[in-house]
Short mmCIF file of C-alpha atoms (C1' of nucleotides) in Angstrom, two decimals:
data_model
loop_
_atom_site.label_atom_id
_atom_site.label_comp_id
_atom_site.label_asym_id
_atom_site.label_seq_id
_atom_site.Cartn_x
_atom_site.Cartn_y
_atom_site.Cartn_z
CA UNK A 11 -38.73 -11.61 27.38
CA UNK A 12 -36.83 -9.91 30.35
CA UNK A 13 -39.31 -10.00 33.68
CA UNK A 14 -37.89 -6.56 35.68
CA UNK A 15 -37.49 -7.20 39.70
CA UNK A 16 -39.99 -4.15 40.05
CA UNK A 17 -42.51 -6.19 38.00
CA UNK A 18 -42.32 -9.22 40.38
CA UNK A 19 -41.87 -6.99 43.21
CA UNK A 20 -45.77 -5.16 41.87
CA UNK A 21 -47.37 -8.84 41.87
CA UNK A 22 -46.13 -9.81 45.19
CA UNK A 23 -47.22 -7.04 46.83
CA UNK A 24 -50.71 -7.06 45.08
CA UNK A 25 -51.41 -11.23 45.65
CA UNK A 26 -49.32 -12.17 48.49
CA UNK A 27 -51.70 -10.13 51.11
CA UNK A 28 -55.00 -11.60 49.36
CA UNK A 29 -53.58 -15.18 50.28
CA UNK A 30 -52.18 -14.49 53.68
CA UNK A 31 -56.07 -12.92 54.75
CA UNK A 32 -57.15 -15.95 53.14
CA UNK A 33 -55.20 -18.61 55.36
CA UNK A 34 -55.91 -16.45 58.33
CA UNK A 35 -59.49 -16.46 58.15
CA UNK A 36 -59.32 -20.40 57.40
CA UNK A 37 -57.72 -20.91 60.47
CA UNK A 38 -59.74 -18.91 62.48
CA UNK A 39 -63.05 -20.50 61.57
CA UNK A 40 -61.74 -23.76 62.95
CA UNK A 41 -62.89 -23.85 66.29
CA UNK A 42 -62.48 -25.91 69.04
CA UNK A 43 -59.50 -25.00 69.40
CA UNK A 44 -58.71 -22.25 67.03
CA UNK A 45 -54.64 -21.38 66.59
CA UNK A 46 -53.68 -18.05 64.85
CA UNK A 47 -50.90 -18.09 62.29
CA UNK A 48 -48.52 -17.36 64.93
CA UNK A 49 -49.68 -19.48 67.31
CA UNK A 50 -49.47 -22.29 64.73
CA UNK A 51 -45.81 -21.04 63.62
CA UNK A 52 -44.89 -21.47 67.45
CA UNK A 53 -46.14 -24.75 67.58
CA UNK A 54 -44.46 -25.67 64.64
CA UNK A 55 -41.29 -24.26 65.17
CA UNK A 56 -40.83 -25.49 68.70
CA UNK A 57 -42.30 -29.14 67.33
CA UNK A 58 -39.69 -29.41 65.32
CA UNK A 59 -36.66 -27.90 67.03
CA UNK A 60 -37.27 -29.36 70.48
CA UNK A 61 -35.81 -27.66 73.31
CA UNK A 62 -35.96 -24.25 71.90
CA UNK A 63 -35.75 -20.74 73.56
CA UNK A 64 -37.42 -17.83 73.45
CA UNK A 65 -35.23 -15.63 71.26
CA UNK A 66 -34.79 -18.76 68.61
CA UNK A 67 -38.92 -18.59 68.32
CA UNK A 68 -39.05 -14.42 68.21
CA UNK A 69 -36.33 -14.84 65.49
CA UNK A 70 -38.16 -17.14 63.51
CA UNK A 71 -41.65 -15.51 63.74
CA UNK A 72 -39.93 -12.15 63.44
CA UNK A 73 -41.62 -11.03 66.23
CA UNK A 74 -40.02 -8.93 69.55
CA UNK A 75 -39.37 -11.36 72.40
CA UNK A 76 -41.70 -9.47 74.99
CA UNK A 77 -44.77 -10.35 72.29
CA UNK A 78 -43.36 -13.58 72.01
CA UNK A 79 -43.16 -14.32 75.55
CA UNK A 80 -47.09 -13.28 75.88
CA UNK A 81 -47.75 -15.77 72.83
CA UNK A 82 -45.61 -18.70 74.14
CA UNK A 83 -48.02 -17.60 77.66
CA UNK A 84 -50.83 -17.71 76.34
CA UNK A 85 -49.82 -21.13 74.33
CA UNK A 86 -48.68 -22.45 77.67
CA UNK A 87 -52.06 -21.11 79.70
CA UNK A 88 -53.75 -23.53 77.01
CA UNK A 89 -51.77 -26.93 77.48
CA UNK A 90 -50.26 -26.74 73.99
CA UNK A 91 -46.77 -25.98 75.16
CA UNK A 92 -44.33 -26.08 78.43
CA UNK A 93 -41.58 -23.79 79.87
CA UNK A 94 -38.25 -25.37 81.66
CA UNK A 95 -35.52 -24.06 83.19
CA UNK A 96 -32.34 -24.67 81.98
CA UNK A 97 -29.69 -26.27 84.29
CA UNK A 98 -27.17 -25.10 81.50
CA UNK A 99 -27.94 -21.21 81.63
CA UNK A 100 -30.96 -20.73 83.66
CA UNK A 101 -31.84 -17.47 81.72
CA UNK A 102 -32.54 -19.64 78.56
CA UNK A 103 -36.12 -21.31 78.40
CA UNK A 104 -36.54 -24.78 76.90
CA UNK A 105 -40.06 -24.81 75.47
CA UNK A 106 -41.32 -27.91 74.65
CA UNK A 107 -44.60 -28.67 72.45
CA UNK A 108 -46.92 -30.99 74.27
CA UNK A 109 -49.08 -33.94 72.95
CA UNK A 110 -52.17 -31.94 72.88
CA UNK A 111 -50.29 -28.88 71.10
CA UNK A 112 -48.76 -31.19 68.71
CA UNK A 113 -52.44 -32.69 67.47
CA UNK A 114 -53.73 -28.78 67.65
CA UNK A 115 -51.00 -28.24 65.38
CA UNK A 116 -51.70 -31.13 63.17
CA UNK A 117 -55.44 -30.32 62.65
CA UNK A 118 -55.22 -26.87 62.56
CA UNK A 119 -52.31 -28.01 58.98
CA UNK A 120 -54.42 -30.04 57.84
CA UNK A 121 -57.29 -28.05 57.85
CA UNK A 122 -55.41 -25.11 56.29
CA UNK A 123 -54.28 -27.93 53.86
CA UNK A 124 -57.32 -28.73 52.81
CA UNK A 125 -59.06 -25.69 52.06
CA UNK A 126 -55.82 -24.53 49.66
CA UNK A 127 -55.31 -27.72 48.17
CA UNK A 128 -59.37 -27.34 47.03
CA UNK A 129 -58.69 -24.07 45.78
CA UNK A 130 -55.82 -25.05 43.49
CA UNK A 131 -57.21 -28.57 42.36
CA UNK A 132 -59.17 -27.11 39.77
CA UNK A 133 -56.54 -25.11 38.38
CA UNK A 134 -54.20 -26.16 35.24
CA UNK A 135 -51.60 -28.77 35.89
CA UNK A 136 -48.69 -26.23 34.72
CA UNK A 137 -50.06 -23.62 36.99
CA UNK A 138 -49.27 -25.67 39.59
CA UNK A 139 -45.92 -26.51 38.79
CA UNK A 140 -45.13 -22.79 37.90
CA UNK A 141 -46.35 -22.08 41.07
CA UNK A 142 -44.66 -25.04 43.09
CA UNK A 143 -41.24 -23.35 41.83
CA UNK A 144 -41.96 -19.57 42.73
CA UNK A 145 -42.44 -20.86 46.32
CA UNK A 146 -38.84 -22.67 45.93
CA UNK A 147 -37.21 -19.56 44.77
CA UNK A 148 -38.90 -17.38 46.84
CA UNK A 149 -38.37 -19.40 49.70
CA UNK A 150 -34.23 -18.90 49.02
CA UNK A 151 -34.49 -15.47 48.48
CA UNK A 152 -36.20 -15.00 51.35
CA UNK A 153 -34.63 -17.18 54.02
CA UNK A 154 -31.43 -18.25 52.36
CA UNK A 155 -32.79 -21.87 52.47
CA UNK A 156 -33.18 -23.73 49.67
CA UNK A 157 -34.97 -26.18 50.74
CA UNK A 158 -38.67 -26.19 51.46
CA UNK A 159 -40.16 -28.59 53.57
CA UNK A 160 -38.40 -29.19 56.48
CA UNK A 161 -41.31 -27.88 58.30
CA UNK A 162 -43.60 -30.94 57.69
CA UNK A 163 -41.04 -33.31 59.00
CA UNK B 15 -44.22 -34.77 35.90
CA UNK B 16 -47.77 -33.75 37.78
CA UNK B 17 -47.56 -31.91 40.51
CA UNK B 18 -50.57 -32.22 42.89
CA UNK B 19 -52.02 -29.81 44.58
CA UNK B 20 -51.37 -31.18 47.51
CA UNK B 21 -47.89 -30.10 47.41
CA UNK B 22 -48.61 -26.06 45.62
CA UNK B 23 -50.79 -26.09 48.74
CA UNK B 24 -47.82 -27.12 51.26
CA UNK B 25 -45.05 -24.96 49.39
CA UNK B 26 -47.89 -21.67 49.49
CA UNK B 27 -48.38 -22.34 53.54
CA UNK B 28 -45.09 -21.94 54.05
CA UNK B 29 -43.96 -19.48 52.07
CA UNK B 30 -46.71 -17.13 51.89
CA UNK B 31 -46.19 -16.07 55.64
CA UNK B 32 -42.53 -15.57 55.48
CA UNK B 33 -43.49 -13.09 52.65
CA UNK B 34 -46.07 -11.53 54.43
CA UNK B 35 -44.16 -10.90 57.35
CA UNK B 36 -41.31 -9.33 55.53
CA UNK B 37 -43.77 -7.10 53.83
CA UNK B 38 -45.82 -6.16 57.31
CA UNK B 39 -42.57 -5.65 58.99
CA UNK B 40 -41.32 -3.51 55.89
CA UNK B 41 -44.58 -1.35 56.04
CA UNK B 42 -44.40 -0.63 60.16
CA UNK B 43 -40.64 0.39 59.99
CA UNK B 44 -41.28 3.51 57.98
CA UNK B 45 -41.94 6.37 59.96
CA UNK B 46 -42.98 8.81 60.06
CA UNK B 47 -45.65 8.85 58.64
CA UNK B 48 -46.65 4.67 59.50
CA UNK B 49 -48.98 2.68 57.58
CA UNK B 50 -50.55 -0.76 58.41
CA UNK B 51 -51.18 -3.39 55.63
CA UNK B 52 -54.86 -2.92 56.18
CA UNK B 53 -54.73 0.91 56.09
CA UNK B 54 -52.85 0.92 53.01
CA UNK B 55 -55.05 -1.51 51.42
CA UNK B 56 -58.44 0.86 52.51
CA UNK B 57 -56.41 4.17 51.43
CA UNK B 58 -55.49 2.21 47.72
CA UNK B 59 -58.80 0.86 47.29
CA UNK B 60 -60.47 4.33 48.10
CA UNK B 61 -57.71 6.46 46.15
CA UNK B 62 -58.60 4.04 42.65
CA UNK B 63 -62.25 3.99 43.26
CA UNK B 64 -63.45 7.46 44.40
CA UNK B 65 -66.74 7.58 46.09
CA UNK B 66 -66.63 4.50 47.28
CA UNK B 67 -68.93 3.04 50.17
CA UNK B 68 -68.15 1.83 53.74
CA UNK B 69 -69.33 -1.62 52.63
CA UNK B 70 -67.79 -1.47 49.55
CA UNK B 71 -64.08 -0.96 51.09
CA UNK B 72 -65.34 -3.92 54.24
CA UNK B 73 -65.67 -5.90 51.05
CA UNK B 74 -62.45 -5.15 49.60
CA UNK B 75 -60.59 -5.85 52.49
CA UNK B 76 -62.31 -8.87 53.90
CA UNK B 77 -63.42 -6.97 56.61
CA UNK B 78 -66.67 -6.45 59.05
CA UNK B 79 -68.35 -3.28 58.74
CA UNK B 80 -67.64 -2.29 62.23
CA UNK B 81 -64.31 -3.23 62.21
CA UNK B 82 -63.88 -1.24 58.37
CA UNK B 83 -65.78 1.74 60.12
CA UNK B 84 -63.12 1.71 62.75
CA UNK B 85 -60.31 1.60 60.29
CA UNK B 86 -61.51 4.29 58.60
CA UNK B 87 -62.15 6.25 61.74
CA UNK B 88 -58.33 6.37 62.39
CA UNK B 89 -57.36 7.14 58.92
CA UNK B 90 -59.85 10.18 59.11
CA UNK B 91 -58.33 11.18 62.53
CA UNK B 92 -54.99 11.07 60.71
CA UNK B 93 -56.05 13.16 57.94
CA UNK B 94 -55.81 10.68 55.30
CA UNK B 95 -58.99 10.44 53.84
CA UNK B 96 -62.49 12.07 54.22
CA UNK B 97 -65.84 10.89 54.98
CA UNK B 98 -68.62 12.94 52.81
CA UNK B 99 -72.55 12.07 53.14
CA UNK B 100 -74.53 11.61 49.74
CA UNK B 101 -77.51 13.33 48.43
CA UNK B 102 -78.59 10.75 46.50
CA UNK B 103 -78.81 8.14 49.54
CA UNK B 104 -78.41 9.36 52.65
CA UNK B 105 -77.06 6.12 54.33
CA UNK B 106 -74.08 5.75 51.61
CA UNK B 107 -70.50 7.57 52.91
CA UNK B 108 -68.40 8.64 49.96
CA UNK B 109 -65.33 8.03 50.80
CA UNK B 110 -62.37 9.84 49.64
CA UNK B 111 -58.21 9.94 50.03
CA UNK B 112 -57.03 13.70 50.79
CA UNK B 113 -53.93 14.74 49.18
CA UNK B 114 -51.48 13.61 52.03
CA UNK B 115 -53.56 10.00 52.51
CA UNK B 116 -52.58 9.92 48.99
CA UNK B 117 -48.84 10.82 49.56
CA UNK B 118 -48.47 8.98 52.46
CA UNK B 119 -50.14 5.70 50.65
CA UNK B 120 -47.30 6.17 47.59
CA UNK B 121 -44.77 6.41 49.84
CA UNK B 122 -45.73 3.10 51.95
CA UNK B 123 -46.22 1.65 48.64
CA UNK B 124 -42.62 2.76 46.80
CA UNK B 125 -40.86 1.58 50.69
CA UNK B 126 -42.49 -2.22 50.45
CA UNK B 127 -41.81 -2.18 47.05
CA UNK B 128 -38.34 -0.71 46.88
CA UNK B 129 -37.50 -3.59 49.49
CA UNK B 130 -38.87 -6.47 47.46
CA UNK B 131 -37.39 -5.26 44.30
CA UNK B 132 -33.72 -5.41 46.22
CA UNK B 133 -34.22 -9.07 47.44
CA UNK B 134 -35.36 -9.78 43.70
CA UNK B 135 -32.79 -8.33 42.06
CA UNK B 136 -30.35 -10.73 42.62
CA UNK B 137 -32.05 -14.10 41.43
CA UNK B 138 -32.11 -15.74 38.55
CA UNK B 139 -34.52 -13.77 35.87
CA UNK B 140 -35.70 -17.10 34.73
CA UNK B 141 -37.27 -17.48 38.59
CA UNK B 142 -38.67 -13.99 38.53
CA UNK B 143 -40.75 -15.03 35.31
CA UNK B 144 -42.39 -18.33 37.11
CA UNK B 145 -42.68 -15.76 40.17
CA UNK B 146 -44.63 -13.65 37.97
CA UNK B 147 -46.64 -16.45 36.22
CA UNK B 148 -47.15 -17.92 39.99
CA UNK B 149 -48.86 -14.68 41.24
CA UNK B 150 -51.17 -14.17 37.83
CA UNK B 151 -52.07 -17.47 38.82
CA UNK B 152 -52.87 -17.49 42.03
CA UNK B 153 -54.80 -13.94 42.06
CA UNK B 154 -57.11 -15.74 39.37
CA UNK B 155 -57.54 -18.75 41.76
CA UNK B 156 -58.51 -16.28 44.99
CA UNK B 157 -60.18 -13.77 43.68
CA UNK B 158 -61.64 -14.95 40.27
CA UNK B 159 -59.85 -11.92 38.61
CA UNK B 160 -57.50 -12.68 36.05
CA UNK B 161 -56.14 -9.41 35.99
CA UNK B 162 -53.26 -7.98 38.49
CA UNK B 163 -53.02 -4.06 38.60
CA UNK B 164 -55.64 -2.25 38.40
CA UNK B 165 -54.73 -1.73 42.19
CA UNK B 166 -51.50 0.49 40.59
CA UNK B 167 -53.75 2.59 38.09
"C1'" DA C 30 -15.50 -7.73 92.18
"C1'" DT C 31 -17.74 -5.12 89.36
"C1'" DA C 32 -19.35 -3.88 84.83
"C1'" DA C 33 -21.50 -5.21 80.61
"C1'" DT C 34 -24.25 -8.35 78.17
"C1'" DT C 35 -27.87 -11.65 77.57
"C1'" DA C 36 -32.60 -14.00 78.33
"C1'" DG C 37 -36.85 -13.21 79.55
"C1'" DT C 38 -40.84 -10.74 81.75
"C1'" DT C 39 -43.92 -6.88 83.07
"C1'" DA C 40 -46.39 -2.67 82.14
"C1'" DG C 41 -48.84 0.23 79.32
"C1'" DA C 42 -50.51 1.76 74.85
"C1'" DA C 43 -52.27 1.36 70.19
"C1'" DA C 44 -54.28 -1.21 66.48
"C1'" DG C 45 -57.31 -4.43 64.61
"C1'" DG C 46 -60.64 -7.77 64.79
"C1'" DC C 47 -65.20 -9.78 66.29
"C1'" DT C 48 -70.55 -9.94 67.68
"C1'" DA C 49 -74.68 -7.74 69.20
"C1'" DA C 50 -77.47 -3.85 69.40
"C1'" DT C 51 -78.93 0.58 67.60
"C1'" DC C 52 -80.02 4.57 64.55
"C1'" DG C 53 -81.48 6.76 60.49
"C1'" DT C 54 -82.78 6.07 55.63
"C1'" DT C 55 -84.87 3.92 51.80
"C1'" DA C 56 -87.77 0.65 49.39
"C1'" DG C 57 -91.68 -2.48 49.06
"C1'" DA C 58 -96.16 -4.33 50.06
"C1'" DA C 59 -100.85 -4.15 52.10
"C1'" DT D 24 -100.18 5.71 51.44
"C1'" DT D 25 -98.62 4.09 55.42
"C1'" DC D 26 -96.14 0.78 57.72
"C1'" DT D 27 -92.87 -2.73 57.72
"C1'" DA D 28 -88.69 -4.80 56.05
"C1'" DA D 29 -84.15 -4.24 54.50
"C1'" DC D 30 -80.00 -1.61 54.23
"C1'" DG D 31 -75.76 1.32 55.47
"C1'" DA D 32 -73.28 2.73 59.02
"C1'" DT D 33 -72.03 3.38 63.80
"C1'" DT D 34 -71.65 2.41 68.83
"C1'" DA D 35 -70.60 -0.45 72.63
"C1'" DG D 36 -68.06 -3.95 74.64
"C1'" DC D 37 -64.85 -7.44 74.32
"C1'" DC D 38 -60.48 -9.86 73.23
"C1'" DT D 39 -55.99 -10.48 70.83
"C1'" DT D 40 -51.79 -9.04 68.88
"C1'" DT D 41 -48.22 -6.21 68.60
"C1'" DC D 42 -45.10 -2.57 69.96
"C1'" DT D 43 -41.59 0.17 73.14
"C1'" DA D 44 -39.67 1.04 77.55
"C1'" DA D 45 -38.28 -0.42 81.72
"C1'" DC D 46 -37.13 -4.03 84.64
"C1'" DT D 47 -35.16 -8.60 86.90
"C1'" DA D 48 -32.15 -12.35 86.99
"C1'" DA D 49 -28.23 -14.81 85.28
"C1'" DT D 50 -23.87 -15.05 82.97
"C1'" DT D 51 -19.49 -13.44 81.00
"C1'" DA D 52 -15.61 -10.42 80.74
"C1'" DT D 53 -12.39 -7.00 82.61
#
DNA sequence: ATAATTAGTTAGAAAGGCTAATCGTTAGAA
DNA sequence: TTCTAACGATTAGCCTTTCTAACTAATTAT
């Protein structure tokens, strides 16, 4: 039986906010330190693409670089992250993630981690699976990118 | 082969927030008129279930009362929806969506969903069946609700 | 050399969220 | 029945996140 885009488009829309206010709220009640869900994309990001600038974090969190140069402040004004100059091009930034940010980072995963993986371990087995491959294709669709994963190192 | 959850809780943290800010972003770019996620989410909640409560839409949403009062203030102000007091008990609002909250909620709604339909049209129909399975899924898992939809009427 | 582009920041506004305190209304118990 | 407890909603005060517009500094291109 055909599944329409509009159809998928419908559940999205209807589920996809419910589990984002979810993961917020999770890791906001973690505290000390809290990170917001940008803060923690930041961290990530930068983390994993050392030596990063500005734009290449706005781009990814699809945010405008003047609220993405308050956020990377902010991250900065609490020791998670550092700002360089760039001998190359001294407009360009190289942020850096620091030792304290990078554990931040870790716990505030890990705690996110946690309180999903509970949620889905009572679920059926071939839930799971169905839904580990709607994230893979809906990861391409969404980023061009195959692959998941690359995040977690 | 088992998939643990574990990893449907890995592949949902990433993905989920790449969806959600391709939705958010989606919703702010029409204007005029502009809705937010959360104001869309009050105005469909309200529009489905006439008469509803202040607490009953903080519920909904996941929200404080103060912050849901708020919300509601601004959609008021904007002419969206109205604010009546009961007879039967005085301390209940009845909420209710005016004619252009409802317009202006359809159209948000057709613009996110007119987006998401394009960037599903092209994939494999096979994936937009597990996509589909995924989401009935997962809204039973958050919200105990099996069913996705009454949200559309 | 000068003009255009690029990277990033500052300023100012709006939205959205919280907690604590308050007000009016209703329900329950002495 | 009266008085107290609980309830629904708002106000006040705070902080964060995001935007657009305007700006500075650095680099590239003409």
């Amino acid at each position: 039986m055909s599944v329409p885009p509009e159809e998928a488009a419908k559940d999205i829309f209807e589920v996809v906010p419910i589990i984002m206010r979810e993961i917020r709220s999770v890791m906001r009640s973690k505290r000390p330190p809290v990170l917001t869900v940008p803060q923690y994309r930041a961290l990530s990001f930068v983390d994993r693409n050392a030596g990063s600038s500005l734009l290449d974090v706005a781009n990814h969190l699809g945010l405008t670089p003047p609220s993405t140069s308050k956020l990377v402040d902010g991250l900065i004004g609490h020791g998670l992250m550092t700002r360089e100059e760039q001998p190359v091009d001294r407009r360009r930034l190289k942020l850096a993630v620091t030792d304290r940010g990078h554990k931040d980072m870790i716990a505030a995963r890990q705690g996110t981690l946690a309180y999903l993986t509970d949620r889905l371990r009572n679920m059926d087995e071939g839930d799971r699976e169905v839904i580990v491959r709607a994230m893979k294709a809906l990861h391409l669709v969404f980023t061009g990118n195959p692959k998941i994963g690359e995040r977690w190192g």
